Short mmCIF file of C-alpha atoms in Angstrom, two decimals:
data_model
loop_
_atom_site.label_atom_id
_atom_site.label_comp_id
_atom_site.label_asym_id
_atom_site.label_seq_id
_atom_site.Cartn_x
_atom_site.Cartn_y
_atom_site.Cartn_z
CA THR A 1 169.22 112.11 63.81
CA LEU A 2 170.88 110.56 60.76
CA ASP A 3 167.51 110.17 59.01
CA ARG A 4 166.70 113.85 59.62
CA GLU A 5 170.07 114.99 58.27
CA VAL A 6 169.73 112.79 55.16
CA GLN A 7 166.24 114.17 54.48
CA LYS A 8 167.48 117.74 54.93
CA ARG A 9 170.41 117.18 52.54
CA ARG A 10 168.16 115.55 49.94
CA LYS A 11 165.75 118.48 50.14
CA SER A 12 168.61 120.96 49.73
CA GLU A 13 170.00 119.12 46.69
CA THR A 14 166.52 118.85 45.14
CA GLU A 15 165.86 122.57 45.59
CA GLU A 16 169.19 123.40 43.94
CA ALA A 17 168.48 121.06 41.02
CA ASP A 18 164.96 122.49 40.62
CA ALA A 19 166.33 126.04 40.52
CA ASN A 20 168.89 125.19 37.85
CA SER A 21 166.32 123.29 35.76
CA LEU A 22 164.14 126.41 35.54
CA VAL A 23 166.57 128.17 33.22
CA THR A 24 168.39 127.23 30.03
CA GLU A 25 171.92 128.30 29.28
CA ILE A 26 172.70 129.80 25.87
CA VAL A 27 175.34 127.89 23.93
CA PRO A 28 177.67 130.62 22.60
CA TRP A 29 178.19 130.92 18.84
CA ASP A 30 181.11 128.77 17.72
CA GLU A 31 182.94 131.52 15.79
CA GLU A 32 184.16 135.01 16.58
CA VAL A 33 181.54 137.70 15.85
CA GLU A 34 181.64 141.35 14.83
CA ILE A 35 179.18 142.82 17.31
CA SER A 36 178.19 145.90 15.29
CA ALA A 37 177.00 143.61 12.47
CA VAL A 38 175.25 141.30 14.95
CA LEU A 39 173.34 144.24 16.46
CA HIS A 40 172.20 145.27 13.00
CA GLU A 41 171.15 141.66 12.40
CA ALA A 42 169.13 141.82 15.62
CA LEU A 43 167.41 145.03 14.49
CA GLU A 44 166.40 143.39 11.23
CA VAL A 45 165.18 140.13 12.69
CA ILE A 46 163.05 141.84 15.36
CA SER A 47 161.35 143.94 12.68
CA GLU A 48 160.19 140.71 11.02
CA TYR A 49 158.20 139.61 14.07
CA VAL A 50 157.18 142.77 15.92
CA HIS A 51 156.02 146.22 14.84
CA ILE A 52 157.85 148.87 16.89
CA HIS A 53 159.66 152.10 16.06
CA VAL A 54 163.31 151.72 15.05
CA ASP A 55 164.46 153.68 18.12
CA ALA A 56 162.59 151.22 20.33
CA ARG A 57 164.26 148.34 18.51
CA VAL A 58 167.65 149.92 19.15
CA ALA A 59 166.83 150.12 22.86
CA VAL A 60 165.66 146.49 22.91
CA VAL A 61 168.73 145.00 21.21
CA LEU A 62 171.17 147.03 23.31
CA TRP A 63 169.27 146.08 26.46
CA ALA A 64 169.36 142.42 25.45
CA LEU A 65 173.13 142.60 24.92
CA HIS A 66 173.54 144.29 28.30
CA THR A 67 172.07 141.19 29.98
CA HIS A 68 175.10 139.22 28.76
CA LEU A 69 177.38 141.86 30.30
CA HIS A 70 175.30 142.29 33.44
CA ASP A 71 178.12 141.84 35.93
CA LEU A 72 180.08 144.65 34.24
CA VAL A 73 177.45 147.34 34.83
CA SER A 74 176.52 149.12 38.04
CA VAL A 75 172.96 150.01 36.98
CA SER A 76 170.59 147.64 35.20
CA PRO A 77 167.46 149.40 33.92
CA ARG A 78 164.25 147.43 33.75
CA LEU A 79 162.90 146.98 30.22
CA ALA A 80 159.21 147.98 30.26
CA ILE A 81 157.17 146.80 27.25
CA GLN A 82 153.88 148.70 27.36
CA SER A 83 150.77 148.59 25.19
CA PRO A 84 147.79 150.97 25.19
CA GLU A 85 145.46 148.01 24.48
CA MET A 86 145.44 144.29 23.74
CA ARG A 87 146.87 142.69 20.57
CA CYS A 88 149.74 145.12 20.14
CA GLY A 89 152.47 142.46 20.29
CA LYS A 90 153.86 142.94 23.82
CA SER A 91 153.86 139.23 24.62
CA THR A 92 155.47 138.46 21.26
CA LEU A 93 158.22 140.99 21.93
CA LEU A 94 158.69 139.44 25.37
CA GLU A 95 159.19 136.04 23.72
CA VAL A 96 161.64 137.57 21.23
CA VAL A 97 163.68 139.06 24.09
CA ALA A 98 163.63 135.70 25.88
CA LEU A 99 165.53 134.20 22.93
CA LEU A 100 168.21 136.91 23.08
CA VAL A 101 169.10 136.87 26.78
CA PRO A 102 170.98 134.42 29.06
CA ARG A 103 169.07 132.12 31.43
CA PRO A 104 165.58 133.44 30.58
CA LEU A 105 162.81 132.78 33.10
CA MET A 106 159.30 133.85 32.09
CA ALA A 107 156.26 134.21 34.36
CA SER A 108 152.85 135.89 34.33
CA SER A 109 152.43 135.88 38.11
CA ILE A 110 155.04 135.98 40.87
CA THR A 111 155.44 136.89 44.53
CA SER A 112 158.16 139.02 46.09
CA ALA A 113 159.61 135.98 47.90
CA SER A 114 159.76 134.07 44.62
CA VAL A 115 161.67 136.92 42.95
CA PHE A 116 164.59 137.11 45.34
CA ARG A 117 164.78 133.36 45.91
CA LEU A 118 164.79 132.68 42.16
CA ILE A 119 167.46 135.31 41.58
CA GLU A 120 169.61 133.93 44.40
CA ALA A 121 169.25 130.34 43.18
CA ALA A 122 169.17 130.59 39.38
CA LYS A 123 170.60 134.02 38.44
CA PRO A 124 168.06 134.39 35.62
CA THR A 125 166.96 137.11 33.27
CA LEU A 126 163.45 137.55 34.65
CA LEU A 127 160.67 138.22 32.10
CA LEU A 128 157.32 139.12 33.67
CA ASP A 129 154.20 139.31 31.50
CA GLU A 130 150.84 140.79 32.55
CA SER A 131 152.53 143.40 34.73
CA ASP A 132 149.31 145.46 34.74
CA GLN A 133 147.65 142.57 36.61
CA LEU A 134 150.72 141.94 38.74
CA PHE A 135 150.62 145.48 40.13
CA ARG A 136 146.86 145.95 39.95
CA ARG A 137 146.48 145.72 43.72
CA ASP A 138 148.69 147.21 46.38
CA ASN A 139 151.86 145.18 45.95
CA ALA A 140 154.41 147.42 47.63
CA GLU A 141 156.74 144.61 48.70
CA LEU A 142 157.06 143.25 45.14
CA VAL A 143 157.70 146.77 43.82
CA ALA A 144 160.40 147.27 46.47
CA VAL A 145 162.14 143.98 45.64
CA ILE A 146 162.19 144.71 41.89
CA ASN A 147 163.30 148.30 42.52
CA SER A 148 166.20 147.03 44.63
CA SER A 149 167.68 145.18 41.65
CA HIS A 150 168.17 148.42 39.69
CA ARG A 151 171.54 149.34 41.24
CA LYS A 152 174.16 146.69 41.90
CA ALA A 153 175.38 148.30 45.13
CA GLY A 154 171.98 147.88 46.78
CA ALA A 155 170.66 144.80 44.97
CA PHE A 156 169.79 142.64 47.95
CA VAL A 157 167.10 142.12 50.56
CA PHE A 158 167.21 140.68 54.09
CA ARG A 159 164.82 138.09 55.43
CA ALA A 160 164.70 136.19 58.72
CA GLU A 161 165.34 132.48 58.17
CA GLU A 162 164.98 129.67 60.70
CA SER A 163 168.31 128.39 62.02
CA LYS A 164 169.26 124.86 63.05
CA ASP A 165 168.65 125.63 66.72
CA GLY A 166 165.07 126.74 66.03
CA GLY A 167 165.79 130.48 66.22
CA PHE A 168 165.92 132.99 63.40
CA VAL A 169 168.87 134.67 61.73
CA PRO A 170 169.01 137.45 59.12
CA VAL A 171 169.92 136.15 55.65
CA ARG A 172 170.88 138.32 52.68
CA PHE A 173 169.41 137.44 49.27
CA SER A 174 170.69 138.90 46.02
CA THR A 175 168.21 140.69 43.74
CA TRP A 176 170.80 141.60 41.08
CA ALA A 177 169.21 140.48 37.82
CA PRO A 178 167.98 141.98 34.54
CA ILE A 179 164.18 142.20 34.49
CA VAL A 180 161.60 142.76 31.73
CA LEU A 181 158.05 143.83 32.56
CA ALA A 182 155.37 143.62 29.86
CA GLY A 183 151.86 144.92 30.31
CA ILE A 184 149.10 147.35 29.42
CA ARG A 185 149.56 150.89 30.71
CA GLU A 186 152.32 152.21 32.97
CA LEU A 187 154.04 150.62 35.94
CA PRO A 188 153.97 152.04 39.48
CA PRO A 189 155.86 155.39 39.38
CA THR A 190 159.09 154.28 41.11
CA LEU A 191 159.35 151.25 38.84
CA GLN A 192 158.46 153.20 35.71
CA ASP A 193 161.25 155.64 36.60
CA ARG A 194 163.78 152.79 36.70
CA SER A 195 162.76 151.47 33.30
CA LEU A 196 163.52 151.94 29.63
CA VAL A 197 160.01 152.13 28.20
CA VAL A 198 159.13 150.59 24.84
CA LYS A 199 155.73 151.75 23.61
CA MET A 200 153.83 149.27 21.47
CA GLU A 201 151.08 149.99 18.97
CA ARG A 202 148.81 147.72 16.96
CA ALA A 203 150.32 146.77 13.60
CA LEU A 204 148.51 147.39 10.36
CA PRO A 205 148.03 144.49 7.91
CA GLY A 206 151.39 143.57 6.38
CA GLU A 207 153.55 145.38 8.94
CA VAL A 208 154.47 142.12 10.70
CA LYS A 209 155.93 139.66 8.20
CA LYS A 210 156.46 136.54 10.34
CA HIS A 211 154.66 134.74 13.16
CA LEU A 212 156.67 133.60 16.18
CA ARG A 213 155.43 130.02 16.29
CA ASP A 214 155.56 128.42 19.76
CA GLY A 215 157.69 131.32 21.01
CA TYR A 216 160.75 130.22 19.04
CA ALA A 217 162.64 131.19 15.89
CA LEU A 218 166.11 129.88 15.09
CA GLU A 219 167.24 133.17 13.54
CA ILE A 220 166.49 135.03 16.77
CA ALA A 221 168.07 132.36 18.96
CA ASP A 222 171.22 132.52 16.81
CA VAL A 223 171.52 136.25 17.56
CA GLY A 224 171.35 135.42 21.28
CA ARG A 225 174.16 132.88 20.78
CA LYS A 226 176.25 135.53 19.01
CA PHE A 227 175.64 137.95 21.88
CA ALA A 228 176.88 135.27 24.29
CA ARG A 229 180.03 134.68 22.21
CA PHE A 230 180.82 138.39 22.09
CA ALA A 231 180.36 138.76 25.85
CA GLN A 232 183.02 136.11 26.53
CA GLY A 233 185.75 138.48 25.36
CA VAL A 234 184.56 141.67 27.12
CA GLU A 235 186.37 142.59 30.34
CA GLY A 236 185.02 146.10 30.82
CA LEU A 237 182.89 148.86 29.32
CA PRO A 238 183.99 152.37 28.33
CA SER A 239 183.17 155.29 30.60
CA ILE A 240 180.36 157.51 29.31
CA ASP A 241 180.14 161.23 30.15
CA LEU A 242 176.59 162.55 29.87
CA SER A 243 177.21 165.97 31.44
CA GLU A 244 176.96 167.78 28.10
CA ILE A 245 173.92 165.88 26.80
CA ALA A 246 170.64 167.65 27.46
CA GLY A 247 167.90 165.50 28.96
CA LEU A 248 170.09 162.56 29.98
CA HIS A 249 170.65 163.34 33.64
CA ASN A 250 169.83 161.78 37.02
CA ARG A 251 168.07 158.43 36.78
CA LEU A 252 167.33 158.70 33.06
CA GLY A 253 171.04 159.10 32.45
CA ASP A 254 171.80 156.19 34.80
CA ASN A 255 169.37 154.00 32.85
CA TRP A 256 170.92 154.81 29.48
CA ARG A 257 174.60 154.90 30.45
CA PRO A 258 175.21 151.11 30.24
CA LEU A 259 173.50 150.91 26.84
CA LEU A 260 175.43 153.90 25.52
CA ALA A 261 178.64 152.28 26.77
CA ILE A 262 177.80 149.06 24.93
CA ALA A 263 177.04 151.08 21.78
CA GLU A 264 180.42 152.80 22.12
CA LEU A 265 182.07 149.41 22.45
CA ALA A 266 180.27 148.18 19.31
CA GLY A 267 181.40 151.21 17.30
CA GLY A 268 180.27 151.96 13.77
CA ALA A 269 176.87 153.66 13.66
CA TRP A 270 175.87 152.41 17.10
CA PRO A 271 176.91 155.34 19.31
CA GLY A 272 174.76 157.62 17.16
CA LEU A 273 171.84 155.18 17.01
CA ALA A 274 171.90 154.71 20.77
CA LEU A 275 172.01 158.43 21.50
CA LYS A 276 169.12 159.06 19.10
CA ALA A 277 167.09 156.32 20.78
CA ALA A 278 167.85 157.75 24.22
#
């Protein structure tokens, strides 16, 4: 009996250690930051590595900042990076985003059980490449799990887990996490509807100035550190009324409200930039 209990405890501790080793914490910037200026810095640095429209860049940087404030929002839109064909930079943009967000975890293939167990154990920002292949076949359960993480109030799933006495008990797993999905063409309709969509196009010669070598650039990572420093001092987000804004209603409004609130918090030109992007 003692041997069995020791083995069980060792397995539990190993699983916990493995989950934590999957993600890397951002070390916050060591000085106070002015977030409006940092967001502009993010816009500029992204333009060096990826060719996308300025409105799409605005959406990307605000979405990345929202991942640092994730527990303060009630809706977390998926970020969908979509290309009409290969070699448009979607994977590069995914790597750029991975340097801006907390606890990034990147994968090109994943199961529904892996999603909710990873979220429960590691609380990552989940970055999924090759989403066109991921949802190529009927994958309704994976779609349902990712959809569930859109709204905080319903961001959980139940599964039957074996109990000590050999029976089964219902266990609740959290699915509350920011998620990026990069691929060619659109996502399944319910998932597309819960996403902020960034459309990629192939760059012309000279439009991309720098190459993201080995998926890392210090200047991008420093922006992520500044985002983390800013988030330490934020206790809440301003309320955003979209009732008078044409087009931003229902789920589309829900998707943009947290980003518009962050833009309002940043001040300066950002409320206008965010609204234009929306």
